[in-house]
PDB file of C-alpha atoms and ligand atoms in Angstrom:
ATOM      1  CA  UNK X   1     -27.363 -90.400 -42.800  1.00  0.00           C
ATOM      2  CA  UNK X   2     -24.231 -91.898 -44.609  1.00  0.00           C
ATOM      3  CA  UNK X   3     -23.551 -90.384 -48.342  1.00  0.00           C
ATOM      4  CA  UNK X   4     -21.033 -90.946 -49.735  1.00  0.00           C
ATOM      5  CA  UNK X   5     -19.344 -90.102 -53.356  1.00  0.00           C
ATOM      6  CA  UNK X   6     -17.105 -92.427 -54.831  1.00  0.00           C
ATOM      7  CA  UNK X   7     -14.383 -91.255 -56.754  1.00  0.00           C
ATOM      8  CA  UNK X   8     -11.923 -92.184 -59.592  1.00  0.00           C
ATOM      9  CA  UNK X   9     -11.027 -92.446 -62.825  1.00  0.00           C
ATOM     10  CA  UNK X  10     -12.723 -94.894 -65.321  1.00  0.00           C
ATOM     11  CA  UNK X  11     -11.912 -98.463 -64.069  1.00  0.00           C
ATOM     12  CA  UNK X  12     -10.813 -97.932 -60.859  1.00  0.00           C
ATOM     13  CA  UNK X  13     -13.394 -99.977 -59.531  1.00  0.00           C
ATOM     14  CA  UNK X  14     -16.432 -97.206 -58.281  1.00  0.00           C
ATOM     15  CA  UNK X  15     -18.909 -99.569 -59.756  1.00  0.00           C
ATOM     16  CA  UNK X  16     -17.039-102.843 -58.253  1.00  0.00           C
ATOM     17  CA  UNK X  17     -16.871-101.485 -55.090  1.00  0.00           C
ATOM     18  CA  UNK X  18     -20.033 -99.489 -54.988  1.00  0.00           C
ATOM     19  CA  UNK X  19     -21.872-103.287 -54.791  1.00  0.00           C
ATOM     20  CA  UNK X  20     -19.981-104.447 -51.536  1.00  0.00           C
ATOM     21  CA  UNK X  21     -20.347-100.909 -50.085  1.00  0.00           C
ATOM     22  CA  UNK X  22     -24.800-101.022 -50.762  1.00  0.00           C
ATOM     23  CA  UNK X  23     -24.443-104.386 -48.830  1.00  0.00           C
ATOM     24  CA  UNK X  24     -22.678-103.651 -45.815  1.00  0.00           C
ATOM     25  CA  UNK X  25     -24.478-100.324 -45.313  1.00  0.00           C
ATOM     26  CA  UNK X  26     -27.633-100.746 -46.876  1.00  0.00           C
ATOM     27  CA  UNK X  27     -27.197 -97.539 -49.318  1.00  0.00           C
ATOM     28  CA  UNK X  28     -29.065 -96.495 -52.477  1.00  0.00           C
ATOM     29  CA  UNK X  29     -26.646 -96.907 -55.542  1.00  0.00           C
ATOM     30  CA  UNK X  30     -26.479 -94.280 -57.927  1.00  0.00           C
ATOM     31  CA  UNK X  31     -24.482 -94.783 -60.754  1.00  0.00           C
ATOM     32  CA  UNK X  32     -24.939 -91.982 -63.666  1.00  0.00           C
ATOM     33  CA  UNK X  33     -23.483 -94.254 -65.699  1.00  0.00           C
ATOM     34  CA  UNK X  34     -25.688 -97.210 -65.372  1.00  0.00           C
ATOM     35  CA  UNK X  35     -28.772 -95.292 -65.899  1.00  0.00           C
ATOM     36  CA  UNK X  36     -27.397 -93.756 -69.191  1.00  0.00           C
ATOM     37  CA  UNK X  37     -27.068 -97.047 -70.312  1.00  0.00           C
ATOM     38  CA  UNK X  38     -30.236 -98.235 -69.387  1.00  0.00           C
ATOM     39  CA  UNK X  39     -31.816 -95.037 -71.284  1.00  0.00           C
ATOM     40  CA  UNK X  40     -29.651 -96.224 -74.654  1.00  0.00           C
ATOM     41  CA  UNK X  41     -30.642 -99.501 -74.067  1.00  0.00           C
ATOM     42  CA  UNK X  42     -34.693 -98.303 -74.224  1.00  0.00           C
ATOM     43  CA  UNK X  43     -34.109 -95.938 -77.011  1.00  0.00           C
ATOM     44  CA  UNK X  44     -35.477 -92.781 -74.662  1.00  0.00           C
ATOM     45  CA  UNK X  45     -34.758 -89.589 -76.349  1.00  0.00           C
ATOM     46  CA  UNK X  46     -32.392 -89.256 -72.945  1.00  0.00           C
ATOM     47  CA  UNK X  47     -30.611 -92.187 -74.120  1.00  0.00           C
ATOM     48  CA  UNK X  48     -30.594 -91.068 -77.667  1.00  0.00           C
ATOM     49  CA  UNK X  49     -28.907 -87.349 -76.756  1.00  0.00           C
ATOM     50  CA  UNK X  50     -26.292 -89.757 -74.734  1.00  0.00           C
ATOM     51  CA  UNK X  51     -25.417 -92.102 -76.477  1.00  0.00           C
ATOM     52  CA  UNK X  52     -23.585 -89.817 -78.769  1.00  0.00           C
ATOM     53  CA  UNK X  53     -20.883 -88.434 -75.642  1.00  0.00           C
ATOM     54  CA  UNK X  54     -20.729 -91.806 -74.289  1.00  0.00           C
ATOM     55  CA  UNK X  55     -19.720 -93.811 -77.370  1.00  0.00           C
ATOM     56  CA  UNK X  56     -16.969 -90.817 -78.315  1.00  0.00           C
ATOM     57  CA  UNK X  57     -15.714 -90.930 -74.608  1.00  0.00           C
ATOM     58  CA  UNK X  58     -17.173 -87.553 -73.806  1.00  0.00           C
ATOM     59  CA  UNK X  59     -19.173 -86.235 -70.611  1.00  0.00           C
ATOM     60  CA  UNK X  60     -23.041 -86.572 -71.387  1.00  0.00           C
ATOM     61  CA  UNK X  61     -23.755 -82.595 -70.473  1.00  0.00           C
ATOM     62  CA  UNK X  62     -23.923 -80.989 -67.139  1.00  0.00           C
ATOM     63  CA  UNK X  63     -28.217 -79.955 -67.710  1.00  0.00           C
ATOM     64  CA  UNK X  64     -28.929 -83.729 -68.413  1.00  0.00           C
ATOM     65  CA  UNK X  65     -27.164 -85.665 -66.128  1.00  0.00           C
ATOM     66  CA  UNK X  66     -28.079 -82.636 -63.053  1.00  0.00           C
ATOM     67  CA  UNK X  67     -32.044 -83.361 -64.196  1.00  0.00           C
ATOM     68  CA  UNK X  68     -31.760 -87.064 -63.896  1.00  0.00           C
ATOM     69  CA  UNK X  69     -30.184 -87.260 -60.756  1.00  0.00           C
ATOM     70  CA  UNK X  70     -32.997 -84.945 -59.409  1.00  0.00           C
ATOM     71  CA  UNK X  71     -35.394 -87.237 -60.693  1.00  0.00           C
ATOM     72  CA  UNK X  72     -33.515 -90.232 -59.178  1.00  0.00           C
ATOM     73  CA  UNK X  73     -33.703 -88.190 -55.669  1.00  0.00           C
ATOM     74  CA  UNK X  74     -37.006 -87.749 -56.127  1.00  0.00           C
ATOM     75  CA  UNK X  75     -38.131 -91.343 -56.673  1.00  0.00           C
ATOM     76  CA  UNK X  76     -36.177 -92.325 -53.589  1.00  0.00           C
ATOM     77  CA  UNK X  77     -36.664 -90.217 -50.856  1.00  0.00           C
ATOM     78  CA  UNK X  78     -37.039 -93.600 -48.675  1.00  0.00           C
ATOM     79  CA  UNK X  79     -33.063 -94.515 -49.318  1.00  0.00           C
ATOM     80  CA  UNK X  80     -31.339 -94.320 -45.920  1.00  0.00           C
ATOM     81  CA  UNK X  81     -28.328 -92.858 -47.749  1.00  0.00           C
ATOM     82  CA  UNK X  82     -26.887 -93.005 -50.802  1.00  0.00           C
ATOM     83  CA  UNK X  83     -23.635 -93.543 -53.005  1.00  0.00           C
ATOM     84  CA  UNK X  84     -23.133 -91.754 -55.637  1.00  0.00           C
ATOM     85  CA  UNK X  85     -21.147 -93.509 -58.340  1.00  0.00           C
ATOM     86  CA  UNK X  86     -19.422 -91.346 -61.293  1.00  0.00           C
ATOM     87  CA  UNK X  87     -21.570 -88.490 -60.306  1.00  0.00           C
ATOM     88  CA  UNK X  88     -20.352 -85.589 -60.026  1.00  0.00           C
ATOM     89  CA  UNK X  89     -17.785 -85.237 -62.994  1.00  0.00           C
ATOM     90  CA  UNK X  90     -17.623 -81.553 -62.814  1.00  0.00           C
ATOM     91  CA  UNK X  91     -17.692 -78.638 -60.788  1.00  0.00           C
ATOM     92  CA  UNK X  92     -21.121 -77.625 -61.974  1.00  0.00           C
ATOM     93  CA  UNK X  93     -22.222 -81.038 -60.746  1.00  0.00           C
ATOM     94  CA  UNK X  94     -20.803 -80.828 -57.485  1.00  0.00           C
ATOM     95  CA  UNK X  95     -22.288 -77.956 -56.990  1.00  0.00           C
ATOM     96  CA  UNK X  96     -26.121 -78.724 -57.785  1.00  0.00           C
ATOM     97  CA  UNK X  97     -25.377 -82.286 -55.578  1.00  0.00           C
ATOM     98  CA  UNK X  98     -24.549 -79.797 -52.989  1.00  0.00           C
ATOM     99  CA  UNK X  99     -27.804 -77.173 -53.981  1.00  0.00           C
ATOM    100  CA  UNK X 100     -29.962 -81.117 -54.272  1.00  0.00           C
ATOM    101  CA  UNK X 101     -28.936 -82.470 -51.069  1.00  0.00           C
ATOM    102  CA  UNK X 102     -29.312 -78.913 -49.020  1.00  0.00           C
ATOM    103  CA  UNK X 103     -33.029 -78.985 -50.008  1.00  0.00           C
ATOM    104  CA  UNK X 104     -33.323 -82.259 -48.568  1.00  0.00           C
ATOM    105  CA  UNK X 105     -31.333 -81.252 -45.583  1.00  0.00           C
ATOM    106  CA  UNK X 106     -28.849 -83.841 -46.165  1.00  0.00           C
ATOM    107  CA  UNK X 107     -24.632 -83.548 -47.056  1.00  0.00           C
ATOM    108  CA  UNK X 108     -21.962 -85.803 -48.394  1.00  0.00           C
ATOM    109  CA  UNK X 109     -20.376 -87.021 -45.370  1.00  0.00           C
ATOM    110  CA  UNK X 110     -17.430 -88.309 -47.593  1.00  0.00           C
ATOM    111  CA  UNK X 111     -16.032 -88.613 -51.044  1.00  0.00           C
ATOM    112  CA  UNK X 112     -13.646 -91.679 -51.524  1.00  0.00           C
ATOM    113  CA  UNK X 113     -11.086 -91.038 -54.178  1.00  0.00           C
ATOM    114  CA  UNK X 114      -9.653 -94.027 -55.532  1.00  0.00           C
ATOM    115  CA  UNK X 115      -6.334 -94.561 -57.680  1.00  0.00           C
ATOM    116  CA  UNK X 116      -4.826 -96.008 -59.757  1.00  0.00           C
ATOM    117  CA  UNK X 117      -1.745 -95.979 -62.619  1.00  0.00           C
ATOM    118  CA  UNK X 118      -3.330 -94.818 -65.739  1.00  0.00           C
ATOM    119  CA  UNK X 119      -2.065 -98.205 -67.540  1.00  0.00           C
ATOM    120  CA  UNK X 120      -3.117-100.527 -65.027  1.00  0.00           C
ATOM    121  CA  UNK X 121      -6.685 -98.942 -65.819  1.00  0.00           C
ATOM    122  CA  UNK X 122      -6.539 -98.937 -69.651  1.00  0.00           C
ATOM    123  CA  UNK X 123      -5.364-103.121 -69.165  1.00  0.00           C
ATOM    124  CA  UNK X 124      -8.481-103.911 -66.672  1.00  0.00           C
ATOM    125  CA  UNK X 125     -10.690-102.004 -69.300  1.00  0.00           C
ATOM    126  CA  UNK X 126      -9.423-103.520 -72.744  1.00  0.00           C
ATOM    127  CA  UNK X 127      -9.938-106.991 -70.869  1.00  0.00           C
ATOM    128  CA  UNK X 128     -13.603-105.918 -69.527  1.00  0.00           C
ATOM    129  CA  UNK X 129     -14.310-104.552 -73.348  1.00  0.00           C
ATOM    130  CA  UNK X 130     -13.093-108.451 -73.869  1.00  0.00           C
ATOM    131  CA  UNK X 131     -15.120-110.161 -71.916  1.00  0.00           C
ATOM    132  CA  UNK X 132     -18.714-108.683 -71.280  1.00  0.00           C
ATOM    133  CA  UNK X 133     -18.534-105.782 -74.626  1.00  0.00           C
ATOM    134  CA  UNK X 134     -18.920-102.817 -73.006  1.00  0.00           C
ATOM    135  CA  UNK X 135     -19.526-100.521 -76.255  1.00  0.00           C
ATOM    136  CA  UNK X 136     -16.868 -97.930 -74.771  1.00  0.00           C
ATOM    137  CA  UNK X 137     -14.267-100.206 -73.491  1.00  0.00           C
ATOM    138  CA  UNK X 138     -12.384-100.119 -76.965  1.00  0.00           C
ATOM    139  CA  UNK X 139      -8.707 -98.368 -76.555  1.00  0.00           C
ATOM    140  CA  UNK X 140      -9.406 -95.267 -78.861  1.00  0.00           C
ATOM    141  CA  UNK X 141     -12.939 -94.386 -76.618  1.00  0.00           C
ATOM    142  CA  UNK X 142     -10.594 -95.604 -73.203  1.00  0.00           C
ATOM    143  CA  UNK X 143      -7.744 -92.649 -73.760  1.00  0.00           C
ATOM    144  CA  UNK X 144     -10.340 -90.124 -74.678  1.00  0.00           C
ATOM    145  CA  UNK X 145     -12.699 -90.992 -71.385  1.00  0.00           C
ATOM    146  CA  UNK X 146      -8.906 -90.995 -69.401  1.00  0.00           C
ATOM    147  CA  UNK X 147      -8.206 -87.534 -71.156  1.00  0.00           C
ATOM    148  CA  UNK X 148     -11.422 -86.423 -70.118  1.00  0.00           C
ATOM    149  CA  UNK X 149     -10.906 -87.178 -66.130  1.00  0.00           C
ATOM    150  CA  UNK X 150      -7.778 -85.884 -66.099  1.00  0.00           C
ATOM    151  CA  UNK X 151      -9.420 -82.403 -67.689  1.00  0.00           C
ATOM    152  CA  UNK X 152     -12.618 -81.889 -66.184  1.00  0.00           C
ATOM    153  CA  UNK X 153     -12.950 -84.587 -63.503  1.00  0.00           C
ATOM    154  CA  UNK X 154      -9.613 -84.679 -61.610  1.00  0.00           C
ATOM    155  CA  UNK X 155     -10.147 -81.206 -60.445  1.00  0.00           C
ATOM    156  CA  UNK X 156     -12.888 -81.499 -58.597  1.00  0.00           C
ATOM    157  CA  UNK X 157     -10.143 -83.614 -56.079  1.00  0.00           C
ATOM    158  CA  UNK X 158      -9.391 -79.859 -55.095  1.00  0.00           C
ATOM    159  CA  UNK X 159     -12.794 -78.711 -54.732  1.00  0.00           C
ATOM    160  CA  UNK X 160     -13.616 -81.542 -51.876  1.00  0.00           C
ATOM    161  CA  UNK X 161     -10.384 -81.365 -50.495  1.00  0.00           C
ATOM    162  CA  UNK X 162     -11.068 -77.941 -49.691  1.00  0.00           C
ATOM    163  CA  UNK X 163     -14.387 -78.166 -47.846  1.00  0.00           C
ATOM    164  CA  UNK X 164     -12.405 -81.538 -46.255  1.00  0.00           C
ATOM    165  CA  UNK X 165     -14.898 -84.255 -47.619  1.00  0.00           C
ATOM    166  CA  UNK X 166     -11.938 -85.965 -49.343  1.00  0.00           C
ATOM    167  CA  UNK X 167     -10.286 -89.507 -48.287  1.00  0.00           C
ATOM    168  CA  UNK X 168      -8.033 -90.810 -50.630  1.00  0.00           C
ATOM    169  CA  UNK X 169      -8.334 -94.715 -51.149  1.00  0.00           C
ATOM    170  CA  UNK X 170      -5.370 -96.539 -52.861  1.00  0.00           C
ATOM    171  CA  UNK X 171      -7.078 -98.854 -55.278  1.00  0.00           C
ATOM    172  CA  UNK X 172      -5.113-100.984 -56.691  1.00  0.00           C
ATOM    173  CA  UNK X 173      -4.949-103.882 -54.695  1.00  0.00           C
ATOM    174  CA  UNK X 174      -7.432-106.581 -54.866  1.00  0.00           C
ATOM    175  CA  UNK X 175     -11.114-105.650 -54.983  1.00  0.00           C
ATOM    176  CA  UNK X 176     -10.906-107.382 -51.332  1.00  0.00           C
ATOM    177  CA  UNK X 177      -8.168-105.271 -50.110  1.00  0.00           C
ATOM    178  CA  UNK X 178      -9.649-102.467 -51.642  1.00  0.00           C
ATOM    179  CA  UNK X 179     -13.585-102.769 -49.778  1.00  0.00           C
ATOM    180  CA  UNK X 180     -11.493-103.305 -46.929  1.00  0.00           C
ATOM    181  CA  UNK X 181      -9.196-100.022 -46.621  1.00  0.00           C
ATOM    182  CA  UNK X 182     -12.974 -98.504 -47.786  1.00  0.00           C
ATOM    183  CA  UNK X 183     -14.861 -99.683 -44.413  1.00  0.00           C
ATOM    184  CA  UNK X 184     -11.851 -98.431 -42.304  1.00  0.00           C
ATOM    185  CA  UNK X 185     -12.771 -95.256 -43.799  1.00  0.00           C
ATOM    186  CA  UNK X 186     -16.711 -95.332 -43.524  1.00  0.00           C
ATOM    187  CA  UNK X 187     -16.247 -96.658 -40.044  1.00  0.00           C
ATOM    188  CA  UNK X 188     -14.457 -93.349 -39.313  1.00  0.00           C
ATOM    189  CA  UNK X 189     -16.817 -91.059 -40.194  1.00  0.00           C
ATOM    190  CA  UNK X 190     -19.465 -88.830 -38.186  1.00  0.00           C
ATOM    191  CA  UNK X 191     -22.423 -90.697 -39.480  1.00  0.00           C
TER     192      UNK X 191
HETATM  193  P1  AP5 M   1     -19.323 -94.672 -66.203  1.00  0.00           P
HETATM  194  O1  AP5 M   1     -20.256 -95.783 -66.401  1.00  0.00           O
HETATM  195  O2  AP5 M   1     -19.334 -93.939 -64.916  1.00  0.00           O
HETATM  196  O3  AP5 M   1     -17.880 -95.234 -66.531  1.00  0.00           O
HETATM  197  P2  AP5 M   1     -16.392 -94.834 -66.105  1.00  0.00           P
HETATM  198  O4  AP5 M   1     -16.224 -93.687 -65.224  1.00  0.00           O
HETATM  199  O5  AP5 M   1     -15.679 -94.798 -67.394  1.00  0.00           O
HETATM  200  O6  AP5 M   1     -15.959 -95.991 -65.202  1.00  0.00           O
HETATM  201  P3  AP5 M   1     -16.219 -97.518 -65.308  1.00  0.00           P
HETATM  202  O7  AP5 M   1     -17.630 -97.826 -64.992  1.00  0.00           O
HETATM  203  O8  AP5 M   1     -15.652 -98.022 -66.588  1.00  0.00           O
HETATM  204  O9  AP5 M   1     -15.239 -98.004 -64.147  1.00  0.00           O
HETATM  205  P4  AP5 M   1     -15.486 -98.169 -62.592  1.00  0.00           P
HETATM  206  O10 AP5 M   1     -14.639 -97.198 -61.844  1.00  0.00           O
HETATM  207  O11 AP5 M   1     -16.925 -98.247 -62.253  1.00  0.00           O
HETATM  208  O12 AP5 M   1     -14.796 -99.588 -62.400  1.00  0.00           O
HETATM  209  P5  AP5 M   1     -15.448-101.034 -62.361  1.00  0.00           P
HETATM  210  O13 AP5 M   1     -15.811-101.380 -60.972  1.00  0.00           O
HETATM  211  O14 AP5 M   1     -16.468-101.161 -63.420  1.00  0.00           O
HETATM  212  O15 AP5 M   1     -19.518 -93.613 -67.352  1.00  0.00           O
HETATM  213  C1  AP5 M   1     -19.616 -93.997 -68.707  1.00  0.00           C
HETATM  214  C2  AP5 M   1     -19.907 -92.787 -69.565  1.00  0.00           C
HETATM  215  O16 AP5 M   1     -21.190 -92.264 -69.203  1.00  0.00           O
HETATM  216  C3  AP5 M   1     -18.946 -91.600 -69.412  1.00  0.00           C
HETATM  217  O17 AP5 M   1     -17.835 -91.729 -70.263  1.00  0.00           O
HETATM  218  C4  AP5 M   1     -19.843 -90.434 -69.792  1.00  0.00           C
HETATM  219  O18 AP5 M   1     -19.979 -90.350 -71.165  1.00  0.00           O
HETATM  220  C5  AP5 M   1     -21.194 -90.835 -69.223  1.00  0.00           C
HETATM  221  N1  AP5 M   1     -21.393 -90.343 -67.838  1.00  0.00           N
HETATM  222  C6  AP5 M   1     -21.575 -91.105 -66.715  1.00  0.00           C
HETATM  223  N2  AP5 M   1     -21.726 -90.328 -65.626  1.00  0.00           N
HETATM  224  C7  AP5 M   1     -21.628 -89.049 -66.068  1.00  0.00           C
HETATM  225  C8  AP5 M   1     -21.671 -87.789 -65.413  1.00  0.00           C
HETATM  226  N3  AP5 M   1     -21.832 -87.683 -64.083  1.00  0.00           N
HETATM  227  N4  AP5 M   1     -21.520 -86.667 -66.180  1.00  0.00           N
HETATM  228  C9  AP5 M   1     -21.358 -86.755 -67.527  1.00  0.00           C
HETATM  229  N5  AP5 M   1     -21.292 -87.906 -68.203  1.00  0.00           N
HETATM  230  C10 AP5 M   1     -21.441 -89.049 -67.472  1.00  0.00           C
HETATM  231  O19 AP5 M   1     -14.153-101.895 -62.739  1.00  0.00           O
HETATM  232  C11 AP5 M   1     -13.604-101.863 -64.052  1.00  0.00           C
HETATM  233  C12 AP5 M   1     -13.052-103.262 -64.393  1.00  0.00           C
HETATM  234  O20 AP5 M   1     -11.958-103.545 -63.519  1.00  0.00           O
HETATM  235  C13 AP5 M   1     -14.070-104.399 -64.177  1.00  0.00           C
HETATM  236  O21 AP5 M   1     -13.890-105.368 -65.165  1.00  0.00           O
HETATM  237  C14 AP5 M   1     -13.720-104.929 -62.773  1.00  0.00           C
HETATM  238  O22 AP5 M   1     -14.052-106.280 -62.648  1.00  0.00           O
HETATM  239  C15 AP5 M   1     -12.218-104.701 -62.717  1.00  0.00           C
HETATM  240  N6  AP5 M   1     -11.735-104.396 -61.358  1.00  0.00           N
HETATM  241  C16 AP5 M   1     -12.370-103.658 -60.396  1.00  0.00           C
HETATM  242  N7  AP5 M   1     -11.628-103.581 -59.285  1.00  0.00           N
HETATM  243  C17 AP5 M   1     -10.476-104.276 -59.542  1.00  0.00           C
HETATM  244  C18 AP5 M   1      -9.291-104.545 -58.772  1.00  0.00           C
HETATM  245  N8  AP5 M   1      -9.154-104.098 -57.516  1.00  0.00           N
HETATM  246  N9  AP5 M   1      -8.312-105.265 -59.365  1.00  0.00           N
HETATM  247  C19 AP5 M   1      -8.447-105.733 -60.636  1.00  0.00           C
HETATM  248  N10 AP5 M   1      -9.556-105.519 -61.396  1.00  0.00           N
HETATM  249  C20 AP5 M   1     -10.550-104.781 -60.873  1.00  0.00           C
HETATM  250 MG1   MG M   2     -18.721 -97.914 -63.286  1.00  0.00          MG
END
């Protein structure tokens, strides 16, 4: 079973390439981020609690976000592996992924890390913010969500580089380029 965890600062194209990766392989998207935003956009009392982190640029907290995505697990036990977009953003995250897949007897066979210069990701977001108005692409919420990965996200590099899940993914050539260098990498792996 292929899972894999994509990896990356805001912008650097997880959700982008996440939709080219769930056609090739047939994978179950998960994106943490695009069920918050569904929540907010239904008024749930999960989207309620979020909506307060997201729109300041701040992580939604560890006990929400590690209940949904055991609810999302559990509503798709069919999936014939998964990607796991933004998720985890901490090391208490990685860990109960680890705790959520071991009860299912499945692992993360990889987690691709993308980069990319800080600025080149604060342009592609103002523009996005632009175009299609996402409420946290403004510049003030963009530096605090940067600040943010570079805190509590960034480090978790470490923590998959020591169990040897990580494959760092230079991401910023085209989105083409990009999906490209990606299935050289899934291609590789013991799946
Ligand atoms: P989330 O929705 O995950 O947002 P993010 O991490 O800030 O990242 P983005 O979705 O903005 O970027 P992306 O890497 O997906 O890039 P994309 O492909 O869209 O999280 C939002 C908030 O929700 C968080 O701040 C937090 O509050 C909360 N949250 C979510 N998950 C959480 C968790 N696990 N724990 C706690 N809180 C959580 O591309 C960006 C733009 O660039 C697009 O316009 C795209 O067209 C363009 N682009 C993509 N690739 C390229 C390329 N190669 N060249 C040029 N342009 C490109
Ligand atoms: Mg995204």
């Amino acid at each position: 079973m292929l899972n894999i965890v994509l990896f990356g600062a805001p912008g650097t194209g997880k959700g982008t390439q996440s939709e080219l990766i769930i056609k090739k392989y047939g994978l179950h998207h998960i994106s943490t981020g695009d069920i918050l935003r569904k929540e907010i956009e239904r008024k749930s009392p999960l989207g309620l609690q979020a909506e307060k982190h997201i729109s300041a640029g701040q992580l939604v907290p560890d006990e929400l976000i590690i209940d949904m995505l055991a609810d999302v697990l559990n509503k798709n036990t069919d999936a014939k592996g998964y990607i796991f977009d933004g998720f985890p953003r901490t090391i208490p995250q990685a860990k109960a992924l680890d705790k959520l897949l071991g009860e299912r007897e499945i692992a993360i066979t990889a987690v691709l890390s993308l980069k990319v210069e800080e600025k080149a990701l604060i342009q592609r977001l103002l523009k996005r913010g632009q175009e299609s108005g996402r409420a946290d692409d403004k510049l003030e919420v963009i530096e605090n969500r940067m600040k943010v990965y570079r805190e509590q996200t960034d480090p978790l590099r470490d923590f998959y580089k020591k169990n040897g899940k990580l494959v760092n993914i230079p991401g910023d050539g085209t989105v083409e380029e990009v999906f490209e260098e990606i299935v050289v990498e899934i291609d590789r792996l013991p799946f």
